[in-house]
Amino acid sequence: MRAPDWAIDPTELEALFSAKTKLIIFNTPHNPTGKVFNRTELELIARLCQKYDVIAVSDEVYEYILFDGQQHQLMAQIPGMADRSITISSLGKTFSTTGWKIGWTIASPELTNAVFRSHQFITFAGAHPLQEAAAIAFDMAHTEGYFEFLREDYQEKRDFLTGALNAAGLPSIKPAGTYFVMVDISQLGFANDIEFCRYLTKEVKVAAIPPSAFYHNPADGAGIARFTFCKKMETLELAAERLAAWAAKV
């Protein structure tokens, strides 16, 4: 996946599969890029999984944070993938409760048993009251229009932040999902993303994340910075003011 559209190269992807490949893990909507895999891309991954007898672990924790009318598509719903997919989701991203550590997997009985055997050695148990609260949250969300509100609120903030970044001379790639924005910093004269993010935090008082940590080859992410808009609008407005003041001086 490469900017600006984060498209998958089918030939490059298949070259990573072999008879030794047992499992592929991918994330849609995707952190840190904000990409949402389309049907064609999911079908490509599904075809390769079936061709090489591979299990797909699909991390879909941002499934309710999509923009511009997009609908979430599950890998498990692609023909032939129901019995070779493990879908992961979470309460944390949708309801801003990341500290609760409430999540789940959906898979066939055989794969679910395998997940259970692994899970019992990783953590003991989730807090029961929080699991009860999670069930109530989803019931209320469906009846009170929470998911629609979530998308509309984040889309407004996405548009505001990308506009502010662009105005400050930080070309942004508008995300299709999640609450992250990737920005091209390759022409700003910094050695890498870590140096830029440290400078921005200290001197401009606006924090960004160096995304090179997400890359197999960190150098591939050295010319990009990640911002987020899962904040109050007042916070985003203050960040926009500081970025504008910085841009006026450089």
PDB file of C-alpha atoms in Angstrom:
ATOM      1  CA  MET A   1       0.000   0.000   0.000  1.00  0.00           C
ATOM      2  CA  ARG A   2       1.394   3.354  -1.061  1.00  0.00           C
ATOM      3  CA  ALA A   3       0.169   6.928  -0.971  1.00  0.00           C
ATOM      4  CA  PRO A   4      -1.921   8.628  -2.111  1.00  0.00           C
ATOM      5  CA  ASP A   5      -4.653   6.012  -2.651  1.00  0.00           C
ATOM      6  CA  TRP A   6      -3.028   3.183  -0.666  1.00  0.00           C
ATOM      7  CA  ALA A   7      -3.900   0.724  -3.429  1.00  0.00           C
ATOM      8  CA  ILE A   8      -2.823  -2.923  -3.312  1.00  0.00           C
ATOM      9  CA  ASP A   9      -0.548  -4.214  -6.050  1.00  0.00           C
ATOM     10  CA  PRO A  10      -1.954  -7.700  -6.828  1.00  0.00           C
ATOM     11  CA  THR A  11       1.351  -9.062  -8.117  1.00  0.00           C
ATOM     12  CA  GLU A  12       3.298  -7.698  -5.172  1.00  0.00           C
ATOM     13  CA  LEU A  13       0.759  -9.107  -2.709  1.00  0.00           C
ATOM     14  CA  GLU A  14       0.719 -12.585  -4.234  1.00  0.00           C
ATOM     15  CA  ALA A  15       4.511 -12.682  -4.151  1.00  0.00           C
ATOM     16  CA  LEU A  16       4.238 -12.662  -0.357  1.00  0.00           C
ATOM     17  CA  PHE A  17       2.176 -15.868  -0.349  1.00  0.00           C
ATOM     18  CA  SER A  18       3.728 -19.325  -0.503  1.00  0.00           C
ATOM     19  CA  ALA A  19       3.096 -22.895   0.607  1.00  0.00           C
ATOM     20  CA  LYS A  20       4.471 -21.871   4.018  1.00  0.00           C
ATOM     21  CA  THR A  21       1.935 -19.069   4.523  1.00  0.00           C
ATOM     22  CA  LYS A  22      -0.650 -19.985   7.151  1.00  0.00           C
ATOM     23  CA  LEU A  23      -2.313 -16.694   8.014  1.00  0.00           C
ATOM     24  CA  ILE A  24      -2.721 -13.111   6.815  1.00  0.00           C
ATOM     25  CA  ILE A  25      -3.629 -10.232   9.136  1.00  0.00           C
ATOM     26  CA  PHE A  26      -5.076  -7.028   7.722  1.00  0.00           C
ATOM     27  CA  ASN A  27      -7.005  -4.044   9.012  1.00  0.00           C
ATOM     28  CA  THR A  28     -10.011  -2.321   7.395  1.00  0.00           C
ATOM     29  CA  PRO A  29     -10.757   0.529   7.885  1.00  0.00           C
ATOM     30  CA  HIS A  30      -6.999   0.840   8.157  1.00  0.00           C
ATOM     31  CA  ASN A  31      -4.797   2.429  10.790  1.00  0.00           C
ATOM     32  CA  PRO A  32      -2.729   4.509  10.107  1.00  0.00           C
ATOM     33  CA  THR A  33      -3.758   5.329   6.520  1.00  0.00           C
ATOM     34  CA  GLY A  34      -7.538   5.661   6.864  1.00  0.00           C
ATOM     35  CA  LYS A  35      -7.982   3.408   3.833  1.00  0.00           C
ATOM     36  CA  VAL A  36     -11.141   1.310   3.470  1.00  0.00           C
ATOM     37  CA  PHE A  37     -10.617  -1.853   1.449  1.00  0.00           C
ATOM     38  CA  ASN A  38     -13.128  -2.081  -1.394  1.00  0.00           C
ATOM     39  CA  ARG A  39     -14.885  -5.196  -2.626  1.00  0.00           C
ATOM     40  CA  THR A  40     -12.345  -5.847  -5.380  1.00  0.00           C
ATOM     41  CA  GLU A  41      -9.461  -5.723  -2.920  1.00  0.00           C
ATOM     42  CA  LEU A  42     -11.222  -8.017  -0.456  1.00  0.00           C
ATOM     43  CA  GLU A  43     -11.936 -10.469  -3.264  1.00  0.00           C
ATOM     44  CA  LEU A  44      -8.250 -10.382  -4.236  1.00  0.00           C
ATOM     45  CA  ILE A  45      -7.205 -11.256  -0.689  1.00  0.00           C
ATOM     46  CA  ALA A  46      -9.913 -13.933  -0.525  1.00  0.00           C
ATOM     47  CA  ARG A  47      -8.750 -15.490  -3.793  1.00  0.00           C
ATOM     48  CA  LEU A  48      -5.178 -15.702  -2.535  1.00  0.00           C
ATOM     49  CA  CYS A  49      -6.288 -17.136   0.808  1.00  0.00           C
ATOM     50  CA  GLN A  50      -8.220 -19.875  -0.956  1.00  0.00           C
ATOM     51  CA  LYS A  51      -5.460 -20.530  -3.490  1.00  0.00           C
ATOM     52  CA  TYR A  52      -2.777 -20.942  -0.803  1.00  0.00           C
ATOM     53  CA  ASP A  53      -5.046 -22.350   1.948  1.00  0.00           C
ATOM     54  CA  VAL A  54      -4.539 -19.369   4.264  1.00  0.00           C
ATOM     55  CA  ILE A  55      -6.623 -18.106   7.203  1.00  0.00           C
ATOM     56  CA  ALA A  56      -7.587 -14.400   7.087  1.00  0.00           C
ATOM     57  CA  VAL A  57      -7.580 -12.459  10.356  1.00  0.00           C
ATOM     58  CA  SER A  58      -9.506  -9.281   9.632  1.00  0.00           C
ATOM     59  CA  ASP A  59      -9.121  -6.469  12.177  1.00  0.00           C
ATOM     60  CA  GLU A  60     -12.300  -4.404  11.736  1.00  0.00           C
ATOM     61  CA  VAL A  61     -12.327  -2.319  14.918  1.00  0.00           C
ATOM     62  CA  TYR A  62     -13.097   0.883  12.957  1.00  0.00           C
ATOM     63  CA  GLU A  63     -16.057  -0.679  11.154  1.00  0.00           C
ATOM     64  CA  TYR A  64     -18.505   2.058  12.220  1.00  0.00           C
ATOM     65  CA  ILE A  65     -16.209   4.967  11.353  1.00  0.00           C
ATOM     66  CA  LEU A  66     -16.640   5.360   7.594  1.00  0.00           C
ATOM     67  CA  PHE A  67     -17.330   8.477   5.556  1.00  0.00           C
ATOM     68  CA  ASP A  68     -19.063   9.734   2.431  1.00  0.00           C
ATOM     69  CA  GLY A  69     -21.824   7.131   2.584  1.00  0.00           C
ATOM     70  CA  GLN A  70     -19.561   4.087   2.491  1.00  0.00           C
ATOM     71  CA  GLN A  71     -20.777   0.796   3.923  1.00  0.00           C
ATOM     72  CA  HIS A  72     -18.507  -1.590   5.784  1.00  0.00           C
ATOM     73  CA  GLN A  73     -17.778  -4.863   4.009  1.00  0.00           C
ATOM     74  CA  LEU A  74     -16.721  -7.928   5.964  1.00  0.00           C
ATOM     75  CA  MET A  75     -14.118 -10.324   4.653  1.00  0.00           C
ATOM     76  CA  ALA A  76     -16.166 -13.187   6.108  1.00  0.00           C
ATOM     77  CA  GLN A  77     -19.005 -12.325   3.703  1.00  0.00           C
ATOM     78  CA  ILE A  78     -16.845 -12.821   0.620  1.00  0.00           C
ATOM     79  CA  PRO A  79     -17.777 -16.177  -1.000  1.00  0.00           C
ATOM     80  CA  GLY A  80     -15.579 -18.986   0.280  1.00  0.00           C
ATOM     81  CA  MET A  81     -14.274 -17.034   3.294  1.00  0.00           C
ATOM     82  CA  ALA A  82     -16.808 -17.790   6.036  1.00  0.00           C
ATOM     83  CA  ASP A  83     -14.855 -20.818   7.265  1.00  0.00           C
ATOM     84  CA  ARG A  84     -11.395 -19.313   6.851  1.00  0.00           C
ATOM     85  CA  SER A  85     -11.919 -15.856   8.389  1.00  0.00           C
ATOM     86  CA  ILE A  86     -11.515 -14.556  11.921  1.00  0.00           C
ATOM     87  CA  THR A  87     -13.155 -11.149  12.323  1.00  0.00           C
ATOM     88  CA  ILE A  88     -11.891  -8.976  15.172  1.00  0.00           C
ATOM     89  CA  SER A  89     -13.809  -5.986  16.510  1.00  0.00           C
ATOM     90  CA  SER A  90     -13.900  -3.858  19.627  1.00  0.00           C
ATOM     91  CA  LEU A  91     -16.024  -1.607  21.786  1.00  0.00           C
ATOM     92  CA  GLY A  92     -13.162   0.829  22.286  1.00  0.00           C
ATOM     93  CA  LYS A  93     -13.007   2.628  18.936  1.00  0.00           C
ATOM     94  CA  THR A  94     -16.759   2.923  18.414  1.00  0.00           C
ATOM     95  CA  PHE A  95     -17.674   4.089  21.921  1.00  0.00           C
ATOM     96  CA  SER A  96     -14.393   5.745  22.968  1.00  0.00           C
ATOM     97  CA  THR A  97     -13.795   3.181  25.708  1.00  0.00           C
ATOM     98  CA  THR A  98     -10.344   1.916  24.767  1.00  0.00           C
ATOM     99  CA  GLY A  99      -9.382   1.497  28.426  1.00  0.00           C
ATOM    100  CA  TRP A 100     -12.124  -1.088  28.931  1.00  0.00           C
ATOM    101  CA  LYS A 101     -10.339  -3.606  26.682  1.00  0.00           C
ATOM    102  CA  ILE A 102     -13.600  -5.165  25.481  1.00  0.00           C
ATOM    103  CA  GLY A 103     -13.370  -6.895  22.119  1.00  0.00           C
ATOM    104  CA  TRP A 104     -14.502 -10.037  20.346  1.00  0.00           C
ATOM    105  CA  THR A 105     -13.890 -12.371  17.463  1.00  0.00           C
ATOM    106  CA  ILE A 106     -16.373 -13.915  15.032  1.00  0.00           C
ATOM    107  CA  ALA A 107     -15.382 -17.122  13.288  1.00  0.00           C
ATOM    108  CA  SER A 108     -16.444 -20.663  12.488  1.00  0.00           C
ATOM    109  CA  PRO A 109     -16.730 -23.085  15.449  1.00  0.00           C
ATOM    110  CA  GLU A 110     -13.404 -24.690  14.552  1.00  0.00           C
ATOM    111  CA  LEU A 111     -11.524 -21.391  14.364  1.00  0.00           C
ATOM    112  CA  THR A 112     -13.305 -20.056  17.455  1.00  0.00           C
ATOM    113  CA  ASN A 113     -12.049 -23.040  19.445  1.00  0.00           C
ATOM    114  CA  ALA A 114      -8.515 -22.284  18.247  1.00  0.00           C
ATOM    115  CA  VAL A 115      -8.901 -18.634  19.296  1.00  0.00           C
ATOM    116  CA  PHE A 116     -10.186 -19.714  22.700  1.00  0.00           C
ATOM    117  CA  ARG A 117      -7.225 -22.018  23.282  1.00  0.00           C
ATOM    118  CA  SER A 118      -4.818 -19.174  22.549  1.00  0.00           C
ATOM    119  CA  HIS A 119      -6.797 -16.533  24.430  1.00  0.00           C
ATOM    120  CA  GLN A 120      -6.796 -18.416  27.733  1.00  0.00           C
ATOM    121  CA  PHE A 121      -3.017 -18.054  27.927  1.00  0.00           C
ATOM    122  CA  ILE A 122      -2.978 -14.346  27.022  1.00  0.00           C
ATOM    123  CA  THR A 123      -5.505 -12.881  29.452  1.00  0.00           C
ATOM    124  CA  PHE A 124      -7.662 -14.224  32.256  1.00  0.00           C
ATOM    125  CA  ALA A 125     -11.018 -12.499  31.751  1.00  0.00           C
ATOM    126  CA  GLY A 126     -12.717  -9.257  30.857  1.00  0.00           C
ATOM    127  CA  ALA A 127     -14.613  -7.365  33.556  1.00  0.00           C
ATOM    128  CA  HIS A 128     -18.164  -8.740  33.576  1.00  0.00           C
ATOM    129  CA  PRO A 129     -19.884  -5.380  34.338  1.00  0.00           C
ATOM    130  CA  LEU A 130     -18.126  -3.834  31.335  1.00  0.00           C
ATOM    131  CA  GLN A 131     -19.312  -6.674  29.104  1.00  0.00           C
ATOM    132  CA  GLU A 132     -22.882  -6.043  30.279  1.00  0.00           C
ATOM    133  CA  ALA A 133     -22.415  -2.346  29.525  1.00  0.00           C
ATOM    134  CA  ALA A 134     -21.141  -3.209  26.047  1.00  0.00           C
ATOM    135  CA  ALA A 135     -24.327  -5.119  25.235  1.00  0.00           C
ATOM    136  CA  ILE A 136     -26.453  -2.210  26.459  1.00  0.00           C
ATOM    137  CA  ALA A 137     -24.366   0.258  24.435  1.00  0.00           C
ATOM    138  CA  PHE A 138     -25.021  -1.608  21.190  1.00  0.00           C
ATOM    139  CA  ASP A 139     -28.742  -1.942  21.919  1.00  0.00           C
ATOM    140  CA  MET A 140     -29.042   1.787  22.578  1.00  0.00           C
ATOM    141  CA  ALA A 141     -26.833   2.718  19.625  1.00  0.00           C
ATOM    142  CA  HIS A 142     -29.120   0.944  17.185  1.00  0.00           C
ATOM    143  CA  THR A 143     -32.303   2.506  18.562  1.00  0.00           C
ATOM    144  CA  GLU A 144     -31.018   6.040  19.165  1.00  0.00           C
ATOM    145  CA  GLY A 145     -29.075   6.670  15.959  1.00  0.00           C
ATOM    146  CA  TYR A 146     -25.653   6.684  17.586  1.00  0.00           C
ATOM    147  CA  PHE A 147     -23.801   5.158  14.636  1.00  0.00           C
ATOM    148  CA  GLU A 148     -25.168   7.822  12.281  1.00  0.00           C
ATOM    149  CA  PHE A 149     -24.186  10.550  14.742  1.00  0.00           C
ATOM    150  CA  LEU A 150     -20.691   9.068  15.077  1.00  0.00           C
ATOM    151  CA  ARG A 151     -20.080   9.120  11.332  1.00  0.00           C
ATOM    152  CA  GLU A 152     -21.459  12.626  10.873  1.00  0.00           C
ATOM    153  CA  ASP A 153     -19.469  14.017  13.800  1.00  0.00           C
ATOM    154  CA  TYR A 154     -16.190  12.489  12.681  1.00  0.00           C
ATOM    155  CA  GLN A 155     -16.739  13.430   9.042  1.00  0.00           C
ATOM    156  CA  GLU A 156     -17.186  17.074  10.038  1.00  0.00           C
ATOM    157  CA  LYS A 157     -13.985  16.909  12.081  1.00  0.00           C
ATOM    158  CA  ARG A 158     -12.139  15.101   9.288  1.00  0.00           C
ATOM    159  CA  ASP A 159     -13.047  17.816   6.811  1.00  0.00           C
ATOM    160  CA  PHE A 160     -12.061  20.547   9.260  1.00  0.00           C
ATOM    161  CA  LEU A 161      -8.676  19.038  10.107  1.00  0.00           C
ATOM    162  CA  THR A 162      -7.701  18.178   6.536  1.00  0.00           C
ATOM    163  CA  GLY A 163      -8.611  21.721   5.512  1.00  0.00           C
ATOM    164  CA  ALA A 164      -6.503  23.181   8.313  1.00  0.00           C
ATOM    165  CA  LEU A 165      -3.542  20.963   7.466  1.00  0.00           C
ATOM    166  CA  ASN A 166      -3.706  21.822   3.774  1.00  0.00           C
ATOM    167  CA  ALA A 167      -3.940  25.529   4.576  1.00  0.00           C
ATOM    168  CA  ALA A 168      -0.806  25.225   6.722  1.00  0.00           C
ATOM    169  CA  GLY A 169       1.160  23.707   3.844  1.00  0.00           C
ATOM    170  CA  LEU A 170       0.818  20.130   5.070  1.00  0.00           C
ATOM    171  CA  PRO A 171      -0.743  18.190   2.169  1.00  0.00           C
ATOM    172  CA  SER A 172      -3.175  15.706   3.685  1.00  0.00           C
ATOM    173  CA  ILE A 173      -4.668  12.517   2.315  1.00  0.00           C
ATOM    174  CA  LYS A 174      -8.362  12.558   3.202  1.00  0.00           C
ATOM    175  CA  PRO A 175      -9.213   9.249   4.919  1.00  0.00           C
ATOM    176  CA  ALA A 176     -12.161   7.098   3.877  1.00  0.00           C
ATOM    177  CA  GLY A 177     -12.477   5.718   7.402  1.00  0.00           C
ATOM    178  CA  THR A 178     -11.000   5.761  10.946  1.00  0.00           C
ATOM    179  CA  TYR A 179     -10.087   9.055  12.606  1.00  0.00           C
ATOM    180  CA  PHE A 180      -6.535   9.379  11.288  1.00  0.00           C
ATOM    181  CA  VAL A 181      -5.068  11.681   8.639  1.00  0.00           C
ATOM    182  CA  MET A 182      -1.761  11.059   6.890  1.00  0.00           C
ATOM    183  CA  VAL A 183       0.244  14.103   5.797  1.00  0.00           C
ATOM    184  CA  ASP A 184       3.100  14.388   3.311  1.00  0.00           C
ATOM    185  CA  ILE A 185       6.090  16.005   5.054  1.00  0.00           C
ATOM    186  CA  SER A 186       8.731  14.891   2.568  1.00  0.00           C
ATOM    187  CA  GLN A 187       9.359  18.421   1.251  1.00  0.00           C
ATOM    188  CA  LEU A 188       9.749  20.167   4.610  1.00  0.00           C
ATOM    189  CA  GLY A 189      13.441  19.510   5.136  1.00  0.00           C
ATOM    190  CA  PHE A 190      13.251  17.183   8.120  1.00  0.00           C
ATOM    191  CA  ALA A 191      15.407  14.064   8.314  1.00  0.00           C
ATOM    192  CA  ASN A 192      12.416  11.835   9.021  1.00  0.00           C
ATOM    193  CA  ASP A 193       8.964  11.640  10.578  1.00  0.00           C
ATOM    194  CA  ILE A 194      10.331  11.319  14.117  1.00  0.00           C
ATOM    195  CA  GLU A 195      12.303  14.554  13.834  1.00  0.00           C
ATOM    196  CA  PHE A 196       9.279  16.380  12.373  1.00  0.00           C
ATOM    197  CA  CYS A 197       6.844  15.144  15.034  1.00  0.00           C
ATOM    198  CA  ARG A 198       9.255  16.025  17.828  1.00  0.00           C
ATOM    199  CA  TYR A 199       9.699  19.510  16.361  1.00  0.00           C
ATOM    200  CA  LEU A 200       5.968  20.043  15.879  1.00  0.00           C
ATOM    201  CA  THR A 201       5.185  18.971  19.436  1.00  0.00           C
ATOM    202  CA  LYS A 202       7.882  21.131  21.041  1.00  0.00           C
ATOM    203  CA  GLU A 203       7.766  24.234  18.869  1.00  0.00           C
ATOM    204  CA  VAL A 204       4.195  24.416  17.535  1.00  0.00           C
ATOM    205  CA  LYS A 205       2.465  22.642  20.442  1.00  0.00           C
ATOM    206  CA  VAL A 206       0.589  20.321  18.089  1.00  0.00           C
ATOM    207  CA  ALA A 207       1.247  16.607  18.453  1.00  0.00           C
ATOM    208  CA  ALA A 208       1.460  14.133  15.594  1.00  0.00           C
ATOM    209  CA  ILE A 209       2.580  10.516  15.435  1.00  0.00           C
ATOM    210  CA  PRO A 210       5.545   9.276  13.346  1.00  0.00           C
ATOM    211  CA  PRO A 211       4.026   6.425  11.312  1.00  0.00           C
ATOM    212  CA  SER A 212       7.332   4.810  10.358  1.00  0.00           C
ATOM    213  CA  ALA A 213       6.741   2.493  13.340  1.00  0.00           C
ATOM    214  CA  PHE A 214       3.893   0.910  11.356  1.00  0.00           C
ATOM    215  CA  TYR A 215       6.127   0.003   8.412  1.00  0.00           C
ATOM    216  CA  HIS A 216       8.107  -3.178   7.852  1.00  0.00           C
ATOM    217  CA  ASN A 217      10.757  -0.862   6.415  1.00  0.00           C
ATOM    218  CA  PRO A 218      10.618   2.317   8.562  1.00  0.00           C
ATOM    219  CA  ALA A 219      12.210   4.359   5.783  1.00  0.00           C
ATOM    220  CA  ASP A 220       9.004   3.966   3.757  1.00  0.00           C
ATOM    221  CA  GLY A 221       7.141   6.049   6.344  1.00  0.00           C
ATOM    222  CA  ALA A 222       9.841   8.630   6.984  1.00  0.00           C
ATOM    223  CA  GLY A 223       8.153  11.270   4.807  1.00  0.00           C
ATOM    224  CA  ILE A 224       4.710  11.016   6.406  1.00  0.00           C
ATOM    225  CA  ALA A 225       3.125  12.142   9.690  1.00  0.00           C
ATOM    226  CA  ARG A 226      -0.142  10.954  11.212  1.00  0.00           C
ATOM    227  CA  PHE A 227      -2.677  13.311  12.794  1.00  0.00           C
ATOM    228  CA  THR A 228      -5.992  12.450  14.424  1.00  0.00           C
ATOM    229  CA  PHE A 229      -9.369  14.147  14.766  1.00  0.00           C
ATOM    230  CA  CYS A 230     -10.927  12.105  17.595  1.00  0.00           C
ATOM    231  CA  LYS A 231     -10.911  15.262  19.695  1.00  0.00           C
ATOM    232  CA  LYS A 232     -13.308  18.001  20.714  1.00  0.00           C
ATOM    233  CA  MET A 233     -13.828  20.579  17.982  1.00  0.00           C
ATOM    234  CA  GLU A 234     -12.372  23.218  20.298  1.00  0.00           C
ATOM    235  CA  THR A 235      -9.123  21.246  20.434  1.00  0.00           C
ATOM    236  CA  LEU A 236      -9.000  20.933  16.652  1.00  0.00           C
ATOM    237  CA  GLU A 237      -9.678  24.648  16.257  1.00  0.00           C
ATOM    238  CA  LEU A 238      -6.805  25.470  18.613  1.00  0.00           C
ATOM    239  CA  ALA A 239      -4.517  23.131  16.665  1.00  0.00           C
ATOM    240  CA  ALA A 240      -5.577  24.844  13.430  1.00  0.00           C
ATOM    241  CA  GLU A 241      -4.726  28.258  14.896  1.00  0.00           C
ATOM    242  CA  ARG A 242      -1.280  27.089  15.974  1.00  0.00           C
ATOM    243  CA  LEU A 243      -0.570  25.467  12.618  1.00  0.00           C
ATOM    244  CA  ALA A 244      -1.661  28.609  10.780  1.00  0.00           C
ATOM    245  CA  ALA A 245       0.595  30.765  12.962  1.00  0.00           C
ATOM    246  CA  TRP A 246       3.515  28.402  12.336  1.00  0.00           C
ATOM    247  CA  ALA A 247       2.884  28.359   8.578  1.00  0.00           C
ATOM    248  CA  ALA A 248       2.902  32.152   8.482  1.00  0.00           C
ATOM    249  CA  LYS A 249       6.431  32.196   9.927  1.00  0.00           C
ATOM    250  CA  VAL A 250       8.129  29.462   7.903  1.00  0.00           C
TER     251      VAL A 250
END
